[in-house]
Short mmCIF file of C-alpha atoms in Angstrom, two decimals:
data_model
loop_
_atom_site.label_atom_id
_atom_site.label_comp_id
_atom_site.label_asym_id
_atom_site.label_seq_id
_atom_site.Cartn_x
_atom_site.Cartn_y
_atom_site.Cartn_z
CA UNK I 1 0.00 0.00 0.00
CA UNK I 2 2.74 2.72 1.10
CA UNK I 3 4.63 1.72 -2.60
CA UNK I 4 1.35 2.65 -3.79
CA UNK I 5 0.98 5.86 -2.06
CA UNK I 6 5.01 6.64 -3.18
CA UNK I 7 4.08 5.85 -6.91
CA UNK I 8 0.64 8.54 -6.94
CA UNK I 9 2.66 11.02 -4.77
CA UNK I 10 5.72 10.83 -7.29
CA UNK I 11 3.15 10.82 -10.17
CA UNK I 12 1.80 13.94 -8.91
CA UNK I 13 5.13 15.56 -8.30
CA UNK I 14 6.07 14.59 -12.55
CA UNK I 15 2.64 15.86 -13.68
CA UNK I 16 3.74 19.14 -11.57
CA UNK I 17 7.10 19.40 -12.74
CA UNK I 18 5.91 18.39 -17.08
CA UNK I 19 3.33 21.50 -16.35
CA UNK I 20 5.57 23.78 -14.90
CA UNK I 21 8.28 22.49 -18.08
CA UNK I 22 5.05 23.37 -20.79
CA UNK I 23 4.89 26.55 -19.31
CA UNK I 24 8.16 27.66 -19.70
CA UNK I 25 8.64 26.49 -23.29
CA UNK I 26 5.44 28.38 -24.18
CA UNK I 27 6.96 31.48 -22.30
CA UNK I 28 10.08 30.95 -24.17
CA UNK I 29 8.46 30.11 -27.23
CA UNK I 30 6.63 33.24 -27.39
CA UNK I 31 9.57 35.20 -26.69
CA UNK I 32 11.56 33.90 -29.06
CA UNK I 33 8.53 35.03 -31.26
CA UNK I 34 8.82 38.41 -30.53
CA UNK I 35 12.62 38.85 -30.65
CA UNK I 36 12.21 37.44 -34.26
CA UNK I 37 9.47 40.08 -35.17
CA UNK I 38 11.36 42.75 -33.39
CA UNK I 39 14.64 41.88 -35.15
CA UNK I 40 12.81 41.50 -38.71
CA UNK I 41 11.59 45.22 -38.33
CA UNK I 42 14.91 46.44 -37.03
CA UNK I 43 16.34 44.94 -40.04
CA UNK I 44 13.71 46.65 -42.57
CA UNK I 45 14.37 49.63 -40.86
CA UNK I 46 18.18 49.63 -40.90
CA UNK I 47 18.04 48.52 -44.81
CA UNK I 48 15.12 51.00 -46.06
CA UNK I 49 15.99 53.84 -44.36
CA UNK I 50 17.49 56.59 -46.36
CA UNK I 51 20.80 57.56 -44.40
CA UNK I 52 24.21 55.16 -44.96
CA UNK I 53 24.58 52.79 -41.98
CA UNK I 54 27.72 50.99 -42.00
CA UNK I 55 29.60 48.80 -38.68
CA UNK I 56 33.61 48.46 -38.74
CA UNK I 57 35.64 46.20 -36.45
CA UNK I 58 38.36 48.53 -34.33
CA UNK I 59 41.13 47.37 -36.87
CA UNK I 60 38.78 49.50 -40.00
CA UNK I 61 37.24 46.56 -41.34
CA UNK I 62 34.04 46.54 -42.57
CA UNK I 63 31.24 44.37 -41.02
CA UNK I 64 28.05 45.25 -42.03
CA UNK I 65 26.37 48.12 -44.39
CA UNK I 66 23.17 49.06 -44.83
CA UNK I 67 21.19 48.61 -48.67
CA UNK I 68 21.79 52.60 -49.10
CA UNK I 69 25.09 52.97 -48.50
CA UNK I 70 25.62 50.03 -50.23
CA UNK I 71 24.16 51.75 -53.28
CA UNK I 72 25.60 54.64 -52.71
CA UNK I 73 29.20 53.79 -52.84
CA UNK I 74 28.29 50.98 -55.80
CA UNK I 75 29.42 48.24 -54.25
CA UNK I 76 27.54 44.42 -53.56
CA UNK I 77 27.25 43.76 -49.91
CA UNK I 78 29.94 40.98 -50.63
CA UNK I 79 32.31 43.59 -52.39
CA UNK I 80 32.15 45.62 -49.77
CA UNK I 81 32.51 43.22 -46.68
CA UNK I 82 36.21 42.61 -48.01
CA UNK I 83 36.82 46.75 -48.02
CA UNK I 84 38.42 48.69 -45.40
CA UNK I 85 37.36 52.00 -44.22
CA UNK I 86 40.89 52.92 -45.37
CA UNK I 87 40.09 51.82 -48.83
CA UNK I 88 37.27 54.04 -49.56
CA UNK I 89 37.94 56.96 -47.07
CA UNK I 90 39.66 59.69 -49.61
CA UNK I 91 43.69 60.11 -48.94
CA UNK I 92 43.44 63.89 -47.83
CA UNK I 93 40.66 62.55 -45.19
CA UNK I 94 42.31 59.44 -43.86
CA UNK I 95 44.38 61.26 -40.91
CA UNK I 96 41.98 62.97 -39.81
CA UNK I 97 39.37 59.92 -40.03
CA UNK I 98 41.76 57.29 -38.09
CA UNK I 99 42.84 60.01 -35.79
CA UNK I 100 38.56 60.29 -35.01
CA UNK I 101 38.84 56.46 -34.60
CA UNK I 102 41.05 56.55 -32.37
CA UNK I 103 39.60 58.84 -29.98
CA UNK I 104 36.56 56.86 -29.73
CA UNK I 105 38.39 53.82 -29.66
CA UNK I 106 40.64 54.92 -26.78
CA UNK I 107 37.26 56.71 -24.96
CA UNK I 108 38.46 59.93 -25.43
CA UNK I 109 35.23 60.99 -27.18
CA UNK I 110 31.91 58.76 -27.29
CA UNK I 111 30.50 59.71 -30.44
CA UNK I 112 31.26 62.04 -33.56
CA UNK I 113 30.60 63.61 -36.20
CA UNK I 114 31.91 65.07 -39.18
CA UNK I 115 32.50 65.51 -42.73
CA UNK I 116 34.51 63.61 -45.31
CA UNK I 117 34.96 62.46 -48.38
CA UNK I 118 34.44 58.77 -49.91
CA UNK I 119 35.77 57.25 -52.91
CA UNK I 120 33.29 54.96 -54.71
CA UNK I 121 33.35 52.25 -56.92
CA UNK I 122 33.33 54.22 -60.03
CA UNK I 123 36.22 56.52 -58.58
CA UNK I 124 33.90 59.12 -57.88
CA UNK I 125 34.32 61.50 -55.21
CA UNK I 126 31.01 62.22 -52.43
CA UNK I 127 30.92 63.97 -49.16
CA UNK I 128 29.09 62.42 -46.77
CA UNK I 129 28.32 63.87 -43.45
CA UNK I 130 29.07 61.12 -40.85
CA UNK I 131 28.49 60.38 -37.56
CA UNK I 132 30.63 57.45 -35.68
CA UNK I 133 30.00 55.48 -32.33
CA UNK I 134 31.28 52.71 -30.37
CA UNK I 135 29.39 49.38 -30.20
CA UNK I 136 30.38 48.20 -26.73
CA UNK I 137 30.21 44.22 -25.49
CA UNK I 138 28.77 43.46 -21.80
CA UNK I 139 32.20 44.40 -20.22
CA UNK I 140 32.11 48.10 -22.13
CA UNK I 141 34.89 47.07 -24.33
CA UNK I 142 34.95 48.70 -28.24
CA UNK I 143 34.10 45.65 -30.20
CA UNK I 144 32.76 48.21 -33.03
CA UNK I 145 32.41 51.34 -34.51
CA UNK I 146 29.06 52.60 -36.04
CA UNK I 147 28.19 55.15 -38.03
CA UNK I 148 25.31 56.66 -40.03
CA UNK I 149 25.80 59.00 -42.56
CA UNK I 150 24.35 61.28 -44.68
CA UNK I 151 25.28 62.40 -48.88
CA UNK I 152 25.94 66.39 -49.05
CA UNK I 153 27.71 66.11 -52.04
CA UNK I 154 25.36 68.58 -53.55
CA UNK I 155 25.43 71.00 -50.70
CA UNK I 156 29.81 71.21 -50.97
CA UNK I 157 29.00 71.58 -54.61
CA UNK I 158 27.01 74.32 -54.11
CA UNK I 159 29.40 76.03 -51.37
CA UNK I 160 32.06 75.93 -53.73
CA UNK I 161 30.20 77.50 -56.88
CA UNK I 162 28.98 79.77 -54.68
CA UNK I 163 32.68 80.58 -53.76
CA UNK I 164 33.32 80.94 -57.07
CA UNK I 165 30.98 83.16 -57.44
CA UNK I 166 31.54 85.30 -54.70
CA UNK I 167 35.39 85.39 -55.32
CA UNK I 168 34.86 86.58 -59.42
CA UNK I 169 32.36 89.57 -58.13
CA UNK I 170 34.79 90.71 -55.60
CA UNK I 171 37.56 90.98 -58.47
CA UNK I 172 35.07 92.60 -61.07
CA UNK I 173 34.18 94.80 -58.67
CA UNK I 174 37.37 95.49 -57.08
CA UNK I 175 39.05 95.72 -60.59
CA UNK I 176 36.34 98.35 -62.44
CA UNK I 177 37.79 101.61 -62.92
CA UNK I 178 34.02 102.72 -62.52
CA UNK I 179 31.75 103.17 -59.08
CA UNK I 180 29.29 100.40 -58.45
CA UNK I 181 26.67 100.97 -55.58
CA UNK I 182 24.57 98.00 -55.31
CA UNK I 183 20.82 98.17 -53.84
CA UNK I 184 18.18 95.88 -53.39
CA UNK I 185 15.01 96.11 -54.51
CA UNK I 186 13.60 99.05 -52.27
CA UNK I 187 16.24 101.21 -53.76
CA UNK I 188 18.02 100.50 -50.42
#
């Protein structure tokens, strides 16, 4: 009788325990759910949104780029994985950019952001307007650097011409044997 007892008591105890296991791998099952939805929109967001998103290791190697930078610089994702920053960062920018690096890399700095110039595929020169940051592990250690960019090719184009511009009408005016008075249109 007590074996009997021991056996429905134990029973019990498994039924219990195989509940308590169903449970859990529902809970887990769901969350494992969500992280997969979650990390399917942060991946349509990081590859449809309109500003360059690129991740190098510490040594300038690239990781990971987003669909618009991608297209931007002309380059397949696999083309591009076996680039260095170094490699497409123009020469007159590449002190400045690994000295930049560095600071964040060495914590002097935690995030920034500046302009530059890239080279891409075709050989052709854009600005971009970047912003870098480290990607730390659990410890706080640099593993990465991120950064997210945007294309102001056109605006430096524009600065310039409008340079240009400026610069000629200062020497026409500077160079006239006659007097100029300029007003606008209130007679003013």
């Amino acid at each position: 009788m007590n074996s009997r007892i021991l056996i429905h008591k134990k029973l019990r105890q498994l039924k219990a325990q195989n509940k308590q296991l169903q449970s859990e791998i529902a809970f887990r099952t769901q969350l494992e759910k969500v992280l997969r939805e979650k990390e399917t929109r942060l991946h349509a967001i990081y590859n449809s949104a309109s500003v360059a998103i690129g991740i190098i290791d510490t040594n300038g190697n690239w990781l990971d780029a987003n669909q618009y930078w991608l297209e931007l610089l002309g380059y397949s994702k696999e083309e591009f994985l076996n680039l260095s920053n170094r490699s497409i960062t123009h020469p007159d920018d590449m002190e400045i950019t690994l000295q930049y690096m560095k600071n964040i890399l060495n914590g002097i700095i935690k995030i920034h952001r500046f302009e530059k110039r890239y080279l891409k595929k075709n050989g052709e020169i854009i600005w971009m307007d970047i912003s870098i940051s480290p990607l730390l592990d659990e410890t706080g250690k640099v593993i990465a650097l991120i950064g997210a960019g945007t294309n102001i090719t056109e605006r430096i184009r524009a600065e310039e011409a409008l340079r240009r511009s400026e610069t000629l009408f200062r020497a026409i005016i500077e160079q006239s044997g006659e007097g100029i008075s300029l007003a606008d249109s209130t007679g003013r």
